[in-house]
Amino acid sequence: MGNLVGSVKHIHTAPKTGGGPKSRDSVEAVAGRGLKGDRYFKGDGIYNEREELEPSDITLIEAEALDAAAEDYNVDFEPGAHRRNITTRGVPLNHLVGERFQVGEAVLEGTGLCEPCGYMESLADQPNAAEALTHRGGLDAWIIESGEISVGDDVIW
């Protein structure tokens, strides 16, 4: 982790598969489990249900990617409709695959790009949502060290 700093703009959890995202001011990130109150923390997410899918503890997306989706594809996501837990600003998430970085009090490790899928598109109710976020759909990550994450926290990598 270095001296480059971005920020947490939004936090969302969904209590069950397909359930609507809930905006949060802060959340407890638990190493090896996920975010308290989220479907994946309880093992109830679609990635837990299907063997061919690899679940992650937490997902992140760049606010800049959402801005570009709106500008380039006229896809305007309702808050949290992108199904990612943390929305950042000023953080090049694609570059953090295989890297450790700090979000609030928690330490994460990027495991892979979180490419959009038709399931997310159907829940977001936005035609072209998956195409709009191709290669900028965010980052899957493991929680390495537990800690609280709050809106406004620094993201340091």
Short mmCIF file of C-alpha atoms in Angstrom, two decimals:
data_model
loop_
_atom_site.label_atom_id
_atom_site.label_comp_id
_atom_site.label_asym_id
_atom_site.label_seq_id
_atom_site.Cartn_x
_atom_site.Cartn_y
_atom_site.Cartn_z
CA MET A 1 0.00 0.00 0.00
CA GLY A 2 1.32 3.35 -0.97
CA ASN A 3 0.41 6.97 -0.81
CA LEU A 4 -2.25 7.14 -3.49
CA VAL A 5 -5.65 8.03 -2.06
CA GLY A 6 -9.22 7.90 -3.32
CA SER A 7 -12.47 7.79 -1.37
CA VAL A 8 -15.59 5.78 -0.55
CA LYS A 9 -18.63 7.52 -2.08
CA HIS A 10 -21.40 4.96 -1.41
CA ILE A 11 -21.91 1.67 0.43
CA HIS A 12 -24.65 -0.83 -0.47
CA THR A 13 -25.61 -4.24 0.85
CA ALA A 14 -28.46 -6.53 -0.19
CA PRO A 15 -29.91 -8.79 2.50
CA LYS A 16 -30.92 -11.57 0.06
CA THR A 17 -30.34 -12.77 -3.51
CA GLY A 18 -32.16 -10.48 -5.92
CA GLY A 19 -33.15 -8.21 -3.05
CA GLY A 20 -32.97 -4.48 -3.40
CA PRO A 21 -29.72 -2.81 -2.35
CA LYS A 22 -29.71 -0.92 0.94
CA SER A 23 -27.67 2.27 1.25
CA ARG A 24 -25.44 2.29 4.33
CA ASP A 25 -23.41 5.03 6.02
CA SER A 26 -20.98 2.42 7.34
CA VAL A 27 -20.53 -1.35 7.42
CA GLU A 28 -18.39 -3.90 9.22
CA ALA A 29 -16.10 -5.80 6.84
CA VAL A 30 -15.24 -9.24 8.25
CA ALA A 31 -12.19 -11.11 6.94
CA GLY A 32 -13.13 -14.25 5.04
CA ARG A 33 -16.87 -13.56 5.35
CA GLY A 34 -17.91 -10.28 3.74
CA LEU A 35 -19.97 -7.31 4.86
CA LYS A 36 -22.33 -7.72 7.83
CA GLY A 37 -25.89 -7.44 6.57
CA ASP A 38 -25.04 -8.51 2.99
CA ARG A 39 -26.34 -11.68 1.29
CA TYR A 40 -22.82 -13.06 0.78
CA PHE A 41 -21.98 -12.69 4.49
CA LYS A 42 -24.85 -15.11 5.13
CA GLY A 43 -23.91 -17.35 2.19
CA ASP A 44 -27.13 -16.47 0.35
CA GLY A 45 -25.80 -14.82 -2.81
CA ILE A 46 -26.21 -16.19 -6.33
CA TYR A 47 -22.45 -16.79 -6.45
CA ASN A 48 -22.86 -19.10 -3.43
CA GLU A 49 -25.67 -20.99 -5.16
CA ARG A 50 -23.95 -21.81 -8.44
CA GLU A 51 -20.83 -24.00 -8.46
CA GLU A 52 -19.32 -22.43 -11.58
CA LEU A 53 -19.23 -18.98 -9.94
CA GLU A 54 -16.52 -17.93 -7.49
CA PRO A 55 -17.85 -15.74 -4.66
CA SER A 56 -15.85 -12.85 -3.24
CA ASP A 57 -16.09 -11.09 0.13
CA ILE A 58 -16.74 -7.63 -1.31
CA THR A 59 -17.20 -5.88 -4.66
CA LEU A 60 -16.22 -2.34 -5.63
CA ILE A 61 -17.00 -0.07 -8.58
CA GLU A 62 -15.66 3.31 -9.70
CA ALA A 63 -18.02 6.28 -9.69
CA GLU A 64 -16.17 7.33 -12.84
CA ALA A 65 -17.30 4.10 -14.57
CA LEU A 66 -20.91 4.86 -13.66
CA ASP A 67 -20.49 8.40 -15.01
CA ALA A 68 -19.08 6.99 -18.27
CA ALA A 69 -21.94 4.46 -18.56
CA ALA A 70 -24.41 7.33 -18.30
CA GLU A 71 -22.53 9.44 -20.84
CA ASP A 72 -21.59 6.72 -23.37
CA TYR A 73 -24.67 4.44 -23.17
CA ASN A 74 -27.35 6.59 -21.54
CA VAL A 75 -27.47 4.00 -18.73
CA ASP A 76 -28.29 5.75 -15.49
CA PHE A 77 -28.05 3.38 -12.54
CA GLU A 78 -30.22 3.96 -9.51
CA PRO A 79 -27.97 4.00 -6.41
CA GLY A 80 -26.78 0.45 -5.75
CA ALA A 81 -28.49 -1.01 -8.83
CA HIS A 82 -25.05 -2.03 -10.19
CA ARG A 83 -24.99 -4.67 -7.37
CA ARG A 84 -21.53 -3.65 -6.12
CA ASN A 85 -20.94 -3.01 -2.41
CA ILE A 86 -18.58 -0.03 -2.47
CA THR A 87 -18.57 2.86 -4.92
CA THR A 88 -15.22 4.68 -5.02
CA ARG A 89 -13.95 7.87 -6.59
CA GLY A 90 -10.36 8.43 -7.65
CA VAL A 91 -9.37 4.74 -7.42
CA PRO A 92 -8.17 2.80 -10.52
CA LEU A 93 -9.80 -0.48 -9.49
CA ASN A 94 -8.72 -2.47 -12.57
CA HIS A 95 -5.10 -1.94 -11.50
CA LEU A 96 -5.69 -3.45 -8.06
CA VAL A 97 -6.11 -7.08 -9.18
CA GLY A 98 -3.58 -9.03 -7.11
CA GLU A 99 -2.84 -5.99 -4.92
CA ARG A 100 -3.59 -5.22 -1.28
CA PHE A 101 -5.18 -1.89 -0.43
CA GLN A 102 -6.93 -0.24 2.48
CA VAL A 103 -10.57 0.87 2.54
CA GLY A 104 -11.42 2.63 5.77
CA GLU A 105 -10.13 0.34 8.54
CA ALA A 106 -10.25 -2.82 6.38
CA VAL A 107 -7.48 -4.27 4.21
CA LEU A 108 -8.63 -5.88 0.94
CA GLU A 109 -6.94 -7.81 -1.84
CA GLY A 110 -8.22 -7.54 -5.39
CA THR A 111 -8.94 -10.99 -6.85
CA GLY A 112 -10.31 -10.18 -10.30
CA LEU A 113 -12.41 -7.90 -12.41
CA CYS A 114 -16.11 -7.95 -11.62
CA GLU A 115 -17.47 -8.11 -15.15
CA PRO A 116 -21.17 -7.32 -15.51
CA CYS A 117 -23.70 -10.02 -16.29
CA GLY A 118 -27.24 -10.34 -17.61
CA TYR A 119 -28.51 -11.03 -14.08
CA MET A 120 -27.27 -7.62 -12.90
CA GLU A 121 -28.74 -6.02 -16.02
CA SER A 122 -32.16 -7.58 -15.37
CA LEU A 123 -32.17 -6.47 -11.71
CA ALA A 124 -30.99 -2.97 -12.64
CA ASP A 125 -33.80 -2.79 -15.23
CA GLN A 126 -31.49 -0.90 -17.59
CA PRO A 127 -31.12 -2.15 -21.18
CA ASN A 128 -27.44 -2.14 -22.18
CA ALA A 129 -26.28 -2.02 -18.53
CA ALA A 130 -23.96 -5.01 -18.96
CA GLU A 131 -22.46 -3.61 -22.16
CA ALA A 132 -22.05 -0.17 -20.55
CA LEU A 133 -19.94 -1.67 -17.74
CA THR A 134 -17.88 -4.14 -19.78
CA HIS A 135 -14.22 -3.88 -18.60
CA ARG A 136 -15.27 -1.24 -16.07
CA GLY A 137 -17.66 -3.26 -13.93
CA GLY A 138 -15.49 -3.09 -10.85
CA LEU A 139 -13.35 -5.33 -8.71
CA ASP A 140 -13.91 -8.51 -6.70
CA ALA A 141 -11.87 -8.64 -3.50
CA TRP A 142 -11.17 -10.65 -0.37
CA ILE A 143 -11.25 -8.97 3.02
CA ILE A 144 -7.80 -9.68 4.50
CA GLU A 145 -8.13 -7.63 7.70
CA SER A 146 -11.51 -6.83 9.28
CA GLY A 147 -12.57 -3.26 9.97
CA GLU A 148 -15.26 -0.66 9.57
CA ILE A 149 -15.81 1.04 6.21
CA SER A 150 -17.71 4.34 6.12
CA VAL A 151 -18.81 6.76 3.43
CA GLY A 152 -16.06 9.36 3.08
CA ASP A 153 -13.27 6.99 4.17
CA ASP A 154 -9.98 6.98 2.29
CA VAL A 155 -9.03 4.22 -0.11
CA ILE A 156 -5.23 3.87 -0.01
CA TRP A 157 -3.18 1.77 -2.41
#
